[in-house]
Every structure is written in structure tokens, then in C-alpha cells.
């Protein structure tokens, strides 16, 4: 449950700081706030029997607090380097909210993909997607080799918002306090940790559907088969 504890803590903390820069507050003030959010979340997990209340969990809590403090320092410093601010958390793209990602093949077959994006940052009408991982993230070449499907789907989904432009996305490892791989779709200098890849949005669609309208990866084929058998497919947050 470590990943879920961190995930819920960050959701609670950043949920109070949407559309604003963290550096407007002192680091110490934010750290006290984040520690309290962590304590509240862990208390809920213990009360619901999701984690044991024993010496081992006490040691794990100290380690997770260190992870959160490194994240906060990284986030605090990074927000001084780019113009984006947290805009949406746990952004749901599903049939329930009327905004699933609908994919149509050249032969007329279509299917919908639903999921939940950990975090979307905004700079004016520009959006950047972030997916948290507890430790490891996909490799830099995974997208080009059509191995990673999660980020292409997230970027395509976020990019369908009205009056908004998706300009990039990527992963953030909480354990290593490191972003990557990341991609930006324009020449913006305010995304210092992402490499420009102007054709990524087209590539994202091609990875999922295929340039010739076929499902070119086993992952995409699995998505299509799941839709046929269940009527829908949902991508859950994956904190590995």
C-alpha cells in the first residue's frame, strides 16, 4: 500500500494548492502541512485495515516521510523554474464523466478507453500531464518501440479538453525524485525537464491504433479484446 499512501497524500496536499505556486509559502510551512496530510492519510489506512499498526509500519512511515520531503524540495525548486501550476488531480476520463478516449479504426471498429490521470499542470491554456510512479518509470525508448501505452493514452485524453492545448507529459518517480521520460510538443522553454518531440501526439495515436488502422501492439490488441468482452476498459493508476 506504500504507493497508494503516497498517492493519496499528494492528492490531499496539492488539492489545497491548485492554481497557485508553492513557493509563495515557506518550505517549512509546506513541510508541516504535508506531514499532517501524511499522518491523516496513514490514520485512515490503519483504521480501514489497509496497513498494519506495528513496528514495521512505523519504520515504513519514516521512510515514506523522507520520500515526501525529497519530493516537496524537488517540487518547490521546480516550480521556480517553469510557469505551470497544479490544475487537476485524479482527472477522470471515463464514460461516467462523459469523456472517455474514443478510438476508431479505419475499418469502422471503435472502442473507448477510460482511466484516471494523477496530475495535470496548467500554464494559461497549455496542459502538461504527470503520472506518478513509486519507483521505476518506463524507459526513454519505450514509447518509440510501442511498449508504453499509458502516457500516449493520457496525453490523447487530456488533449481533448475544450479551450486547452496539451503541450507534454511524462512520469515522476517518487522514490528517486526524478522526472522522466518526459516529452513536450512545442518549443516552450518553461518545461526544462522535457525533450521536444513535435510528432509525439501523432505517434501516440499511432501507437494505440496503428498508422494503417490496425492494432499494432499486444497491449492495444488486449485493450480492444477487453472492450469487446466487457464493453469498456479502464486504465488504473499504476504505482509500481
CSV table of C-alpha atoms in Angstrom, one decimal:
chain,number,residue,atom,x,y,z
A,1,UNK,CA,0.0,0.0,0.0
A,2,UNK,CA,3.0,2.3,0.0
A,3,UNK,CA,2.3,3.7,-3.4
A,4,UNK,CA,-1.4,4.3,-2.5
A,5,UNK,CA,-0.4,6.1,0.7
A,6,UNK,CA,1.9,8.4,-1.1
A,7,UNK,CA,-0.6,8.9,-3.9
A,8,UNK,CA,-3.4,9.9,-1.5
A,9,UNK,CA,-1.1,12.2,0.5
A,10,UNK,CA,0.0,14.1,-2.6
A,11,UNK,CA,-3.6,14.3,-3.8
A,12,UNK,CA,-4.7,15.8,-0.4
A,13,UNK,CA,-1.8,18.2,-0.2
A,14,UNK,CA,-1.8,19.5,-3.8
A,15,UNK,CA,-5.6,19.7,-3.7
A,16,UNK,CA,-5.2,22.6,-1.4
A,17,UNK,CA,-2.8,24.4,-3.7
A,18,UNK,CA,-4.4,24.2,-7.2
A,19,UNK,CA,-3.8,27.1,-9.5
A,20,UNK,CA,-1.0,28.6,-7.3
A,21,UNK,CA,2.7,28.4,-6.8
A,22,UNK,CA,4.1,26.6,-3.8
A,23,UNK,CA,7.0,29.0,-3.4
A,24,UNK,CA,4.5,31.7,-2.3
A,25,UNK,CA,4.8,29.9,1.1
A,26,UNK,CA,7.9,29.0,3.1
A,27,UNK,CA,9.2,25.5,2.6
A,28,UNK,CA,9.0,24.8,6.4
A,29,UNK,CA,5.3,25.8,6.4
A,30,UNK,CA,4.5,23.5,3.5
A,31,UNK,CA,6.5,20.6,5.0
A,32,UNK,CA,4.5,20.8,8.2
A,33,UNK,CA,1.3,20.8,6.2
A,34,UNK,CA,2.5,17.8,4.1
A,35,UNK,CA,3.5,15.9,7.2
A,36,UNK,CA,0.0,16.4,8.7
A,37,UNK,CA,-1.6,15.3,5.4
A,38,UNK,CA,0.5,12.1,5.5
A,39,UNK,CA,-0.5,11.5,9.1
A,40,UNK,CA,-4.2,11.9,8.3
A,41,UNK,CA,-3.9,9.5,5.3
A,42,UNK,CA,-2.0,6.9,7.2
A,43,UNK,CA,-4.5,7.1,10.1
A,44,UNK,CA,-7.3,6.4,7.6
A,45,UNK,CA,-5.4,3.4,6.1
A,46,UNK,CA,-4.8,1.9,9.6
A,47,UNK,CA,-8.4,2.5,10.6
A,48,UNK,CA,-9.6,0.7,7.5
A,49,UNK,CA,-7.3,-2.2,8.0
A,50,UNK,CA,-5.3,-1.4,4.8
A,51,UNK,CA,-2.0,-1.3,6.7
A,52,UNK,CA,-0.9,-3.0,10.0
A,53,UNK,CA,-0.2,-0.9,13.0
A,54,UNK,CA,3.1,-2.4,14.1
A,55,UNK,CA,6.8,-1.6,14.4
A,56,UNK,CA,7.5,-2.5,10.8
A,57,UNK,CA,4.8,0.0,9.6
A,58,UNK,CA,6.3,2.7,11.9
A,59,UNK,CA,9.7,2.2,10.2
A,60,UNK,CA,8.0,2.3,6.8
A,61,UNK,CA,6.3,5.6,7.7
A,62,UNK,CA,9.6,7.2,8.5
A,63,UNK,CA,11.0,6.1,5.1
A,64,UNK,CA,7.9,7.4,3.3
A,65,UNK,CA,8.2,10.7,5.1
A,66,UNK,CA,11.7,11.0,3.8
A,67,UNK,CA,10.4,10.3,0.3
A,68,UNK,CA,7.8,13.0,0.7
A,69,UNK,CA,10.3,15.6,1.9
A,70,UNK,CA,12.5,14.9,-1.1
A,71,UNK,CA,9.5,15.3,-3.4
A,72,UNK,CA,8.5,18.6,-1.7
A,73,UNK,CA,12.0,20.0,-2.1
A,74,UNK,CA,12.1,18.9,-5.7
A,75,UNK,CA,8.6,20.3,-6.4
A,76,UNK,CA,9.4,23.6,-4.6
A,77,UNK,CA,12.5,24.2,-6.6
A,78,UNK,CA,10.9,23.1,-9.9
A,79,UNK,CA,8.0,25.5,-9.6
A,80,UNK,CA,10.6,28.3,-9.6
A,81,UNK,CA,11.8,27.0,-13.0
A,82,UNK,CA,8.6,26.6,-15.0
A,83,UNK,CA,5.4,28.6,-15.4
A,84,UNK,CA,2.9,25.8,-14.8
A,85,UNK,CA,0.8,25.2,-11.7
A,86,UNK,CA,-1.2,22.2,-10.5
A,87,UNK,CA,-4.6,22.3,-12.2
A,88,UNK,CA,-6.3,19.0,-11.8
A,89,UNK,CA,-5.8,15.8,-9.8
A,90,UNK,CA,-7.2,12.4,-10.3
A,91,UNK,CA,-8.6,13.6,-13.6
A,92,UNK,CA,-11.2,11.0,-14.7
A,93,UNK,CA,-11.6,10.3,-18.4
A,94,UNK,CA,-14.4,7.7,-18.4
A,95,UNK,CA,-17.9,7.1,-19.6
A,96,UNK,CA,-19.1,8.1,-16.1
A,97,UNK,CA,-17.9,11.6,-16.8
A,98,UNK,CA,-18.8,11.6,-20.4
A,99,UNK,CA,-15.2,11.9,-21.7
A,100,UNK,CA,-13.7,8.5,-22.4
A,101,UNK,CA,-11.0,8.3,-25.1
A,102,UNK,CA,-12.7,7.0,-28.2
A,103,UNK,CA,-10.6,5.3,-30.8
A,104,UNK,CA,-11.9,4.5,-34.3
A,105,UNK,CA,-10.1,2.1,-36.7
A,106,UNK,CA,-10.1,2.6,-40.5
A,107,UNK,CA,-12.5,-0.4,-40.9
A,108,UNK,CA,-15.1,1.4,-38.7
A,109,UNK,CA,-14.5,-0.6,-35.5
A,110,UNK,CA,-14.3,1.6,-32.4
A,111,UNK,CA,-13.6,1.3,-28.7
A,112,UNK,CA,-13.4,3.5,-25.7
A,113,UNK,CA,-10.6,3.7,-23.0
A,114,UNK,CA,-11.2,5.1,-19.6
A,115,UNK,CA,-8.7,6.0,-16.8
A,116,UNK,CA,-7.6,8.5,-14.3
A,117,UNK,CA,-4.7,10.9,-14.7
A,118,UNK,CA,-2.7,11.6,-11.5
A,119,UNK,CA,-2.0,15.2,-12.2
A,120,UNK,CA,-2.4,17.9,-14.8
A,121,UNK,CA,-0.5,21.2,-14.6
A,122,UNK,CA,-1.6,24.3,-16.5
A,123,UNK,CA,0.0,27.5,-17.9
A,124,UNK,CA,-2.8,29.6,-19.4
A,125,UNK,CA,-4.5,27.2,-21.8
A,126,UNK,CA,-1.5,24.8,-22.0
A,127,UNK,CA,-1.6,21.5,-20.2
A,128,UNK,CA,1.1,19.1,-19.0
A,129,UNK,CA,0.3,15.6,-17.8
A,130,UNK,CA,2.2,13.8,-15.0
A,131,UNK,CA,1.9,10.2,-13.8
A,132,UNK,CA,3.5,9.3,-10.5
A,133,UNK,CA,5.4,6.0,-10.1
A,134,UNK,CA,6.6,4.7,-6.8
A,135,UNK,CA,10.0,3.7,-8.1
A,136,UNK,CA,10.8,2.7,-11.7
A,137,UNK,CA,9.4,4.5,-14.8
A,138,UNK,CA,9.2,3.3,-18.4
A,139,UNK,CA,12.4,3.6,-20.4
A,140,UNK,CA,13.1,6.5,-22.7
A,141,UNK,CA,12.7,4.3,-25.8
A,142,UNK,CA,9.6,2.5,-24.7
A,143,UNK,CA,7.3,4.9,-26.5
A,144,UNK,CA,9.1,4.8,-29.8
A,145,UNK,CA,9.1,1.0,-29.5
A,146,UNK,CA,5.4,1.0,-28.8
A,147,UNK,CA,5.9,-0.7,-25.5
A,148,UNK,CA,4.5,2.0,-23.2
A,149,UNK,CA,0.8,2.8,-23.9
A,150,UNK,CA,-0.1,4.6,-20.7
A,151,UNK,CA,1.3,8.0,-21.4
A,152,UNK,CA,0.1,8.2,-25.0
A,153,UNK,CA,-3.4,7.5,-23.8
A,154,UNK,CA,-3.2,10.1,-21.0
A,155,UNK,CA,-1.9,12.7,-23.4
A,156,UNK,CA,-4.5,12.0,-26.0
A,157,UNK,CA,-7.2,12.1,-23.4
A,158,UNK,CA,-6.1,15.4,-21.7
A,159,UNK,CA,-5.7,16.9,-25.2
A,160,UNK,CA,-9.4,16.6,-25.9
A,161,UNK,CA,-10.3,19.3,-23.3
A,162,UNK,CA,-12.0,22.3,-24.8
A,163,UNK,CA,-10.1,25.5,-25.0
A,164,UNK,CA,-6.9,23.7,-23.8
A,165,UNK,CA,-3.7,22.6,-25.6
A,166,UNK,CA,-1.8,19.6,-24.4
A,167,UNK,CA,2.0,20.5,-24.6
A,168,UNK,CA,3.6,17.5,-23.0
A,169,UNK,CA,3.6,14.8,-20.4
A,170,UNK,CA,5.7,12.3,-18.5
A,171,UNK,CA,6.5,10.3,-15.4
A,172,UNK,CA,7.8,11.2,-12.0
A,173,UNK,CA,9.5,8.6,-9.8
A,174,UNK,CA,8.7,9.4,-6.1
A,175,UNK,CA,11.4,7.1,-4.8
A,176,UNK,CA,14.2,8.6,-6.9
A,177,UNK,CA,12.6,12.2,-7.0
A,178,UNK,CA,13.2,12.3,-10.7
A,179,UNK,CA,11.1,13.1,-13.8
A,180,UNK,CA,11.4,11.0,-16.9
A,181,UNK,CA,10.8,10.1,-19.5
A,182,UNK,CA,9.1,13.3,-20.5
A,183,UNK,CA,8.1,14.9,-23.8
A,184,UNK,CA,7.0,18.3,-24.8
A,185,UNK,CA,5.2,19.0,-28.1
A,186,UNK,CA,6.3,22.6,-28.7
A,187,UNK,CA,9.3,24.9,-28.3
A,188,UNK,CA,8.3,26.0,-24.8
A,189,UNK,CA,11.3,26.9,-22.7
A,190,UNK,CA,9.3,26.6,-19.5
A,191,UNK,CA,9.4,22.8,-19.4
A,192,UNK,CA,13.0,22.4,-18.5
A,193,UNK,CA,12.9,18.7,-17.9
A,194,UNK,CA,11.3,17.6,-21.2
A,195,UNK,CA,12.7,17.0,-24.6
A,196,UNK,CA,10.8,18.4,-27.6
A,197,UNK,CA,9.1,15.7,-29.7
A,198,UNK,CA,6.7,17.6,-32.1
A,199,UNK,CA,5.4,14.4,-33.7
A,200,UNK,CA,4.6,12.7,-30.3
A,201,UNK,CA,0.8,13.4,-30.4
A,202,UNK,CA,0.5,11.7,-33.8
A,203,UNK,CA,2.8,8.9,-32.6
A,204,UNK,CA,0.6,8.5,-29.5
A,205,UNK,CA,-2.4,7.8,-31.7
A,206,UNK,CA,-0.4,5.5,-34.0
A,207,UNK,CA,0.9,3.5,-31.0
A,208,UNK,CA,-2.6,2.8,-29.8
A,209,UNK,CA,-4.3,2.3,-33.2
A,210,UNK,CA,-1.6,2.0,-35.8
A,211,UNK,CA,-0.8,4.0,-38.9
A,212,UNK,CA,-2.7,1.6,-41.1
A,213,UNK,CA,-5.7,1.4,-38.8
A,214,UNK,CA,-4.6,-1.9,-37.3
A,215,UNK,CA,-3.9,-2.6,-33.6
A,216,UNK,CA,-0.1,-2.8,-33.8
A,217,UNK,CA,0.8,-3.9,-30.3
A,218,UNK,CA,-0.2,-6.7,-28.0
A,219,UNK,CA,-1.2,-4.1,-25.4
A,220,UNK,CA,-3.6,-2.3,-27.8
A,221,UNK,CA,-4.9,-5.7,-29.0
A,222,UNK,CA,-5.6,-6.6,-25.4
A,223,UNK,CA,-7.5,-3.3,-24.9
A,224,UNK,CA,-9.7,-4.0,-27.9
A,225,UNK,CA,-10.4,-7.5,-26.8
A,226,UNK,CA,-11.3,-6.3,-23.3
A,227,UNK,CA,-13.7,-3.8,-24.8
A,228,UNK,CA,-15.4,-6.5,-26.8
A,229,UNK,CA,-15.8,-8.8,-23.8
A,230,UNK,CA,-16.7,-6.2,-21.1
A,231,UNK,CA,-17.9,-3.2,-23.0
A,232,UNK,CA,-15.2,-1.0,-21.6
A,233,UNK,CA,-11.6,-0.9,-20.5
A,234,UNK,CA,-10.2,1.2,-17.6
A,235,UNK,CA,-6.6,2.1,-17.1
A,236,UNK,CA,-5.9,2.4,-13.4
A,237,UNK,CA,-3.2,4.4,-11.7
A,238,UNK,CA,-0.2,2.2,-11.6
A,239,UNK,CA,2.2,3.0,-8.8
A,240,UNK,CA,4.7,0.1,-9.0
